[in-house]
Backbone as JSON, one array per atom type, in Angstrom:
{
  "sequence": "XXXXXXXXXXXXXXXXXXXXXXXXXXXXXXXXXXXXXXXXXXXXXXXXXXXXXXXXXXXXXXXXXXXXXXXXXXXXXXXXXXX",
  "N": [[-12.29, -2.72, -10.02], [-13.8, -1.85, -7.51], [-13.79, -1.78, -3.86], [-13.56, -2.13, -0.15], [-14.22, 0.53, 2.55], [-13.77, 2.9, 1.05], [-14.14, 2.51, -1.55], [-16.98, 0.87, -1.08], [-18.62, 2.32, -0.24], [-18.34, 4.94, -1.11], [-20.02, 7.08, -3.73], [-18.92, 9.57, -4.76], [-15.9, 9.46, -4.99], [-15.87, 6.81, -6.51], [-16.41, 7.41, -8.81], [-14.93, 10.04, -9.43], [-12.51, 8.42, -9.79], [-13.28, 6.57, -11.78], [-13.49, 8.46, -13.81], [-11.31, 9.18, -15.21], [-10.52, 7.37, -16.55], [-11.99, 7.19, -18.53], [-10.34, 7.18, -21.27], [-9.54, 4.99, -21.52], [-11.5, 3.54, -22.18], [-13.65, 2.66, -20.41], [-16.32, 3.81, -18.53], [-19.0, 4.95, -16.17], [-21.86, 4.42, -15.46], [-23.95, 6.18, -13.96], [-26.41, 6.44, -12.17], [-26.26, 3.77, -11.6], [-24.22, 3.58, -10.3], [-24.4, 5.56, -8.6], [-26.91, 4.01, -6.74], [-25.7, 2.27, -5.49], [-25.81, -0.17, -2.89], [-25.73, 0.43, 1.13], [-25.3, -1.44, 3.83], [-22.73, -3.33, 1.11], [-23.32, -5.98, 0.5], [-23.59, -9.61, -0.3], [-23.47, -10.21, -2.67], [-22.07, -9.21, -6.13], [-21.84, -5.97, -7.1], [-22.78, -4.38, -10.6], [-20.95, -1.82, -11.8], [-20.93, -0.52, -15.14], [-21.7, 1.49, -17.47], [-23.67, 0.89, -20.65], [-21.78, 1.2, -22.73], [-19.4, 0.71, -22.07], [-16.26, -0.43, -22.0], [-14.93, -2.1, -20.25], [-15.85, -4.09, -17.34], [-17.15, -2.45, -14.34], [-17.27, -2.59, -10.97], [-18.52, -3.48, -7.61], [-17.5, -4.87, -4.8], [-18.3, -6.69, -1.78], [-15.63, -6.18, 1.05], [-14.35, -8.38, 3.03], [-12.95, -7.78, 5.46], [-12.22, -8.38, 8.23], [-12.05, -10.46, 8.75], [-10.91, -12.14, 7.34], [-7.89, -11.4, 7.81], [-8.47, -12.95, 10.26], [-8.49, -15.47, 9.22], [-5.93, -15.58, 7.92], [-3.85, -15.6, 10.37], [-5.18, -17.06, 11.87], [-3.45, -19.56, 9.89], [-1.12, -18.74, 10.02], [-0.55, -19.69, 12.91], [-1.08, -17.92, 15.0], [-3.21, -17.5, 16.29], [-5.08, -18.31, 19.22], [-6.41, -21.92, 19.8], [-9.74, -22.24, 18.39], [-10.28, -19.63, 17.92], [-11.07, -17.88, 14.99], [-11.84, -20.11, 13.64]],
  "CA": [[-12.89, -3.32, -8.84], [-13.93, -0.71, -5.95], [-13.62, -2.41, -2.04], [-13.29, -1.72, 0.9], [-14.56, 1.3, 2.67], [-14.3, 3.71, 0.49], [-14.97, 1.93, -2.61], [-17.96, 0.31, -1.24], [-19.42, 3.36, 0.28], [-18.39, 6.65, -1.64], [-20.17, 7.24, -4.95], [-17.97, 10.62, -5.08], [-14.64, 8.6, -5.25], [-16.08, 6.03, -7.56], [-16.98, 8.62, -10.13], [-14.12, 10.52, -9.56], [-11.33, 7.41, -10.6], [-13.05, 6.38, -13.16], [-13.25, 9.63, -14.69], [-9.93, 9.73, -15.2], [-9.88, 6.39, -16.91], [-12.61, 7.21, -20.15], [-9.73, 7.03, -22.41], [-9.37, 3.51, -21.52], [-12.76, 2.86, -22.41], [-14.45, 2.85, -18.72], [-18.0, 4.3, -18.5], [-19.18, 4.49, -15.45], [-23.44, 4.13, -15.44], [-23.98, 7.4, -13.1], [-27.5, 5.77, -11.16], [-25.81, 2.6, -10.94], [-23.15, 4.42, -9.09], [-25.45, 6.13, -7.17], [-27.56, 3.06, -6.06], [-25.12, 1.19, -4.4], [-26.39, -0.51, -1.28], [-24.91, 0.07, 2.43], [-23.75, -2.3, 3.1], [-22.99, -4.02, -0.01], [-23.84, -7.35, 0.09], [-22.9, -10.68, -0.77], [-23.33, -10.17, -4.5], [-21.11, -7.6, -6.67], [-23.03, -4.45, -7.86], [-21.71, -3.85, -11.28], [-21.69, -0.33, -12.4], [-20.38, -0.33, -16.19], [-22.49, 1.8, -18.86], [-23.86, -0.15, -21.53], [-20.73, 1.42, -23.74], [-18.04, 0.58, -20.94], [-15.39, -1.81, -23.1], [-14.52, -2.86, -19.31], [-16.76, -4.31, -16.22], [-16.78, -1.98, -13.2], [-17.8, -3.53, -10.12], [-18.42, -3.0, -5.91], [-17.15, -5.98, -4.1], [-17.86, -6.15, -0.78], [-14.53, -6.76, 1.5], [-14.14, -8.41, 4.7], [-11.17, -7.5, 6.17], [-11.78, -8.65, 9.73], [-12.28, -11.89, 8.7], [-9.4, -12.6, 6.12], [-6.9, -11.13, 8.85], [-8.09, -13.72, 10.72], [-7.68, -16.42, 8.19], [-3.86, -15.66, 7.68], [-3.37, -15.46, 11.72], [-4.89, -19.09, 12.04], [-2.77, -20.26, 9.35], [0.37, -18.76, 10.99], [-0.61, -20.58, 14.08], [-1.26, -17.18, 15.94], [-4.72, -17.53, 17.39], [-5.32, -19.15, 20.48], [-7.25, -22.8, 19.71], [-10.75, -22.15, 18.18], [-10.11, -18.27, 17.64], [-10.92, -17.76, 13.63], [-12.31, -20.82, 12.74]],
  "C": [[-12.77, -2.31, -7.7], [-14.4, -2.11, -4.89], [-12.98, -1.36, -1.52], [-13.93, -0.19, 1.26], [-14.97, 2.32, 1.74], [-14.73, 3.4, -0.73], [-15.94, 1.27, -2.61], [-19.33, 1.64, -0.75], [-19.37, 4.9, -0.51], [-18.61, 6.72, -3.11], [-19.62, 7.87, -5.67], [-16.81, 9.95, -5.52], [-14.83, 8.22, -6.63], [-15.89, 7.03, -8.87], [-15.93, 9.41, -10.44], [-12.57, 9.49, -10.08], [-11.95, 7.23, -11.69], [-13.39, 7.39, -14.61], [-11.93, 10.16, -15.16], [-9.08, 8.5, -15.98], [-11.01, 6.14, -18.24], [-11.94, 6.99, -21.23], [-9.48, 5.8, -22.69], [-10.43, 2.64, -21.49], [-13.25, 2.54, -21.21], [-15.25, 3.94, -18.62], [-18.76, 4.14, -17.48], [-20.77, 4.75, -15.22], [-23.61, 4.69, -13.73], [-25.06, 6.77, -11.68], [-27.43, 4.68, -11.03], [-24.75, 2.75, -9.38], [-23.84, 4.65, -7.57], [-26.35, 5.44, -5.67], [-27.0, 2.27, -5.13], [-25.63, 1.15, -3.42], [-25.4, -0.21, -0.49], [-25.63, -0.46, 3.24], [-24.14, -2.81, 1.56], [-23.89, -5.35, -0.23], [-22.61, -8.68, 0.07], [-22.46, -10.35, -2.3], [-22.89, -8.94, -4.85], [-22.3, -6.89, -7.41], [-22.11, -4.4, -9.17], [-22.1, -2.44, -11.5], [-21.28, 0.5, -13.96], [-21.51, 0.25, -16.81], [-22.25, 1.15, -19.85], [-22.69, -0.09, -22.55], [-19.39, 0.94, -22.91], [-17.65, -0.49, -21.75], [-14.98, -2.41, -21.62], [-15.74, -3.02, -18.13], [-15.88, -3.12, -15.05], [-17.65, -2.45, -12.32], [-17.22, -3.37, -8.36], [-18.34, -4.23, -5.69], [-17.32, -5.7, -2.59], [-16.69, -6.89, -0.01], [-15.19, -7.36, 2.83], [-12.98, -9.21, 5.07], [-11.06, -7.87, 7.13], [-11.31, -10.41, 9.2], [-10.77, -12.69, 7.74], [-7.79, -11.92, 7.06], [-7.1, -12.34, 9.79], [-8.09, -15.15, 10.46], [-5.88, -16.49, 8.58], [-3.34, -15.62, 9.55], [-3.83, -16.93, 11.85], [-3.7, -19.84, 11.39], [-1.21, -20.12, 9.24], [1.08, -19.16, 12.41], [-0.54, -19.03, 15.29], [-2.44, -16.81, 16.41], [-4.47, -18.39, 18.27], [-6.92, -20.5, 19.71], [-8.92, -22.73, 19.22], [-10.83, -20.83, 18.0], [-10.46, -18.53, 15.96], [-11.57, -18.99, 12.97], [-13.91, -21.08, 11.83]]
}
């Protein structure tokens, strides 16, 4: 699972971890790679070659927002902040 910045944005990266993980059957489908949208999206991009024994897959994050989840639910926003 690639997130967050650089796993939703750097095809270089991508390509470069899971090249390093072929022995563990991970194949990573090069112009899937490539295609990723910026931004991502709602929906996950996968990017497994048809031989990949595992799913690889762009998630997009959001980090502002899930920070301010866990700050409502520690009672540190101010009244209507986060909801």
């Amino acid at each position: 699972v690639f997130t967050a910045t650089i796993g939703e944005r750097s095809a270089l990266m991508r390509e470069r971890i899971v090249a390093g993980l072929e022995d563990l059957g991970l194949t990573l489908d090069q112009g899937k790679n490539q295609a990723v949208p910026d931004p991502v999206g709602d929906e996950p991009v996968w990017l497994q070659a048809p031989d990949s024994r595992a799913k690889i897959v762009v998630l997009a994050s959001a980090e502002a927002r899930q920070m301010l989840l866990i700050l409502g639910r520690l009672h540190c926003l101010p009244s209507g902040v986060g909801a």
